[in-house]
Amino acid sequence: MASTLTTGSPWRVILSFTVPLLLGNVAQQLYQFADTVVVGRWLGVDALAAVGATGPLLFLLLGFAWGLTSGFAIPTAQAYGARDDDAVRRSVASGAILTGIASVVITLVAPLVARPGLELLQTPPELLEAATVFTQVSFLGAGATMFFNQLSGIIRAIGDSRTPLLFLALACGLNVVLVILMVGPLGWGVAGAALATVLSQAVSVALCLLYVWRRMPVLIVRRAQWRVSRADLAEHLRLGLPMGFQASIIAIGILTVQVALNTLGSEAVAAYTTASRVDSLALAFLQSLGLAVSMYTAQNLGGGRPDRIRRGVVQAVRMALVGSVLLGVVLVAFGASIIRVFVGDGADEVVELAHLMLVINGVTYSFLGVLFVLRGALQGLGQAMVPTVTGVIELVARMFAAIALGGVLGFFGVAASNPLAWLAALFILVPAYVRAHRRLAAMPITAEVTTATTPIAVIGPTDGSMVVDAVLTAPVPVVVPRRMPFARSGR
């Protein structure tokens, strides 16, 4: 259900919002794991490497789509924090229109560039056919992926991170069944693995639409609100495009990594692919925390609570650091055993290389944890430029490491490109947030008044039932809908 992020202990609010995001992220990673395990065990290491070779190209376009739709949700969260229902619905309409246009473009154009793009990446000839098929099927289903991201984003923007988790979990279970069926008995190969994901995402879209229609009237757009203005579209593009380009910029860096990997052979590609799957699961908490901070910041900016933003971001950084250390210990200690789940016996070199990458990433997760939190905070504040610049910095650092260090140190140099890129981005991101932190301190706080009839529920007898034992006074923020000056002036 919809809820506000503008009241309550900041770290508790952020953590409670993060947990469903984390579970959803883990569920999504698990069905990607299902693809990897089924393809690797059923079709072999070459098929696994072919699927892995598609990752950077898919991320280049689908990552752009994800960033774009994530940016569209920020005005929704700001309007909801300001209690402006009409602005919420206009934001939903603007995001849906722009998502539809982007879906059509990607669906029509992207499949045509799949094979040339893979050839440009120097994909090994023995992997090219399977990689092309997997990429084309994935691009043809881009609309399902984009609309699920857009719908999930607006549901989370009004404080509900549990419902997208439920629908994603159902879709993940369906994906596991479909990928086993299509790759196994039906014998559709890597095309079946891609199609299973597309169909699962389409089911998620249908469930989200049904839920919004029945349970979330604030997100139901009326006929008049579909007539969005150019200013509405421009504001959503102002936030969405930089986030999309940021993802694409990062993807270009990953493309460079893929080129370096392809020159090292299929075993290096398979190792990087498998390690990336494990790494993505380990990073689910940090990614979810960053997204939670983004929604938390946007709602509190709309609600006129800069003081809560300052406290919440500091507390989120602490949570990210603690989580980074724990995750790193797990990967260093158990990474090799986890890798063997994917590749089985007889692939010792793949296991060794993949574990090396997990160790390199695991000991530097603290860089990425801080990066996610601070980037999420700036995006929630409506700042588009700095996160984009950090993406460029990551691109340069990752390209340098992949080409220069990879040529000298081989797989170790390629794997080291990730932490080098994270650290380079922090040199820009930390000063930018410090400036925003100081500006937040100078902003006025929304006045609070006390009402005499605000009921506070008190936990009742030993059965744990909830009762209203007394009627107490409690401060209630008085929120006046208004424009957000911080976003434009703080770029």
PDB file of N, CA and C in Angstrom, residues 6-7 83 303 305 446-456 472-479:
ATOM      1  N   THR A   6       8.048  10.539   4.819  1.00  0.00           N
ATOM      2  CA  THR A   6       8.401  11.825   5.417  1.00  0.00           C
ATOM      3  C   THR A   6       8.220  11.857   6.920  1.00  0.00           C
ATOM      4  N   THR A   7       7.873  10.736   7.528  1.00  0.00           N
ATOM      5  CA  THR A   7       7.750  10.662   8.979  1.00  0.00           C
ATOM      6  C   THR A   7       8.436   9.398   9.472  1.00  0.00           C
ATOM      7  N   ARG A  83       1.895  16.120  -1.489  1.00  0.00           N
ATOM      8  CA  ARG A  83       0.450  15.853  -1.390  1.00  0.00           C
ATOM      9  C   ARG A  83      -0.337  16.489  -2.543  1.00  0.00           C
ATOM     10  N   GLY A 303       8.029  17.136   0.567  1.00  0.00           N
ATOM     11  CA  GLY A 303       7.362  17.417   1.832  1.00  0.00           C
ATOM     12  C   GLY A 303       7.999  18.523   2.647  1.00  0.00           C
ATOM     13  N   ARG A 305      11.116  18.661   4.032  1.00  0.00           N
ATOM     14  CA  ARG A 305      11.871  18.179   5.189  1.00  0.00           C
ATOM     15  C   ARG A 305      13.344  17.949   4.842  1.00  0.00           C
ATOM     16  N   THR A 446       9.323  22.555   6.713  1.00  0.00           N
ATOM     17  CA  THR A 446       7.880  22.713   6.771  1.00  0.00           C
ATOM     18  C   THR A 446       7.415  22.767   8.215  1.00  0.00           C
ATOM     19  N   ALA A 447       6.578  23.753   8.523  1.00  0.00           N
ATOM     20  CA  ALA A 447       6.094  23.929   9.886  1.00  0.00           C
ATOM     21  C   ALA A 447       5.250  22.739  10.311  1.00  0.00           C
ATOM     22  N   GLU A 448       5.260  22.446  11.600  1.00  0.00           N
ATOM     23  CA  GLU A 448       4.438  21.400  12.176  1.00  0.00           C
ATOM     24  C   GLU A 448       3.458  22.013  13.167  1.00  0.00           C
ATOM     25  N   VAL A 449       2.277  21.468  13.176  1.00  0.00           N
ATOM     26  CA  VAL A 449       1.281  21.918  14.146  1.00  0.00           C
ATOM     27  C   VAL A 449       0.831  20.716  14.949  1.00  0.00           C
ATOM     28  N   THR A 450       0.172  20.962  16.051  1.00  0.00           N
ATOM     29  CA  THR A 450      -0.298  19.883  16.900  1.00  0.00           C
ATOM     30  C   THR A 450      -1.817  19.843  16.881  1.00  0.00           C
ATOM     31  N   THR A 451      -2.341  18.663  16.646  1.00  0.00           N
ATOM     32  CA  THR A 451      -3.784  18.491  16.675  1.00  0.00           C
ATOM     33  C   THR A 451      -4.172  17.758  17.941  1.00  0.00           C
ATOM     34  N   ALA A 452      -5.402  17.949  18.362  1.00  0.00           N
ATOM     35  CA  ALA A 452      -5.861  17.330  19.613  1.00  0.00           C
ATOM     36  C   ALA A 452      -6.552  16.000  19.376  1.00  0.00           C
ATOM     37  N   THR A 453      -6.660  15.580  18.159  1.00  0.00           N
ATOM     38  CA  THR A 453      -7.436  14.373  17.869  1.00  0.00           C
ATOM     39  C   THR A 453      -6.673  13.376  17.012  1.00  0.00           C
ATOM     40  N   THR A 454      -5.347  13.423  17.068  1.00  0.00           N
ATOM     41  CA  THR A 454      -4.560  12.467  16.317  1.00  0.00           C
ATOM     42  C   THR A 454      -4.440  11.177  17.114  1.00  0.00           C
ATOM     43  N   PRO A 455      -5.100  10.075  16.707  1.00  0.00           N
ATOM     44  CA  PRO A 455      -5.033   8.844  17.482  1.00  0.00           C
ATOM     45  C   PRO A 455      -3.709   8.128  17.276  1.00  0.00           C
ATOM     46  N   ILE A 456      -3.132   7.632  18.349  1.00  0.00           N
ATOM     47  CA  ILE A 456      -1.908   6.847  18.274  1.00  0.00           C
ATOM     48  C   ILE A 456      -2.233   5.445  18.762  1.00  0.00           C
ATOM     49  N   LEU A 472      -3.924  10.736  21.853  1.00  0.00           N
ATOM     50  CA  LEU A 472      -2.851  11.632  22.240  1.00  0.00           C
ATOM     51  C   LEU A 472      -2.611  12.640  21.136  1.00  0.00           C
ATOM     52  N   THR A 473      -1.951  13.708  21.457  1.00  0.00           N
ATOM     53  CA  THR A 473      -1.577  14.680  20.432  1.00  0.00           C
ATOM     54  C   THR A 473      -0.254  14.285  19.814  1.00  0.00           C
ATOM     55  N   ALA A 474      -0.106  14.573  18.533  1.00  0.00           N
ATOM     56  CA  ALA A 474       1.139  14.271  17.837  1.00  0.00           C
ATOM     57  C   ALA A 474       1.358  15.310  16.759  1.00  0.00           C
ATOM     58  N   PRO A 475       2.605  15.692  16.501  1.00  0.00           N
ATOM     59  CA  PRO A 475       2.869  16.679  15.453  1.00  0.00           C
ATOM     60  C   PRO A 475       2.544  16.111  14.080  1.00  0.00           C
ATOM     61  N   VAL A 476       1.872  16.910  13.286  1.00  0.00           N
ATOM     62  CA  VAL A 476       1.516  16.520  11.931  1.00  0.00           C
ATOM     63  C   VAL A 476       2.056  17.571  10.976  1.00  0.00           C
ATOM     64  N   PRO A 477       2.887  17.205  10.017  1.00  0.00           N
ATOM     65  CA  PRO A 477       3.437  18.206   9.100  1.00  0.00           C
ATOM     66  C   PRO A 477       2.350  18.807   8.225  1.00  0.00           C
ATOM     67  N   VAL A 478       2.406  20.125   8.086  1.00  0.00           N
ATOM     68  CA  VAL A 478       1.488  20.828   7.196  1.00  0.00           C
ATOM     69  C   VAL A 478       2.219  21.040   5.880  1.00  0.00           C
ATOM     70  N   VAL A 479       1.758  20.402   4.828  1.00  0.00           N
ATOM     71  CA  VAL A 479       2.459  20.415   3.555  1.00  0.00           C
ATOM     72  C   VAL A 479       1.644  21.194   2.534  1.00  0.00           C
TER      73      VAL A 479
END
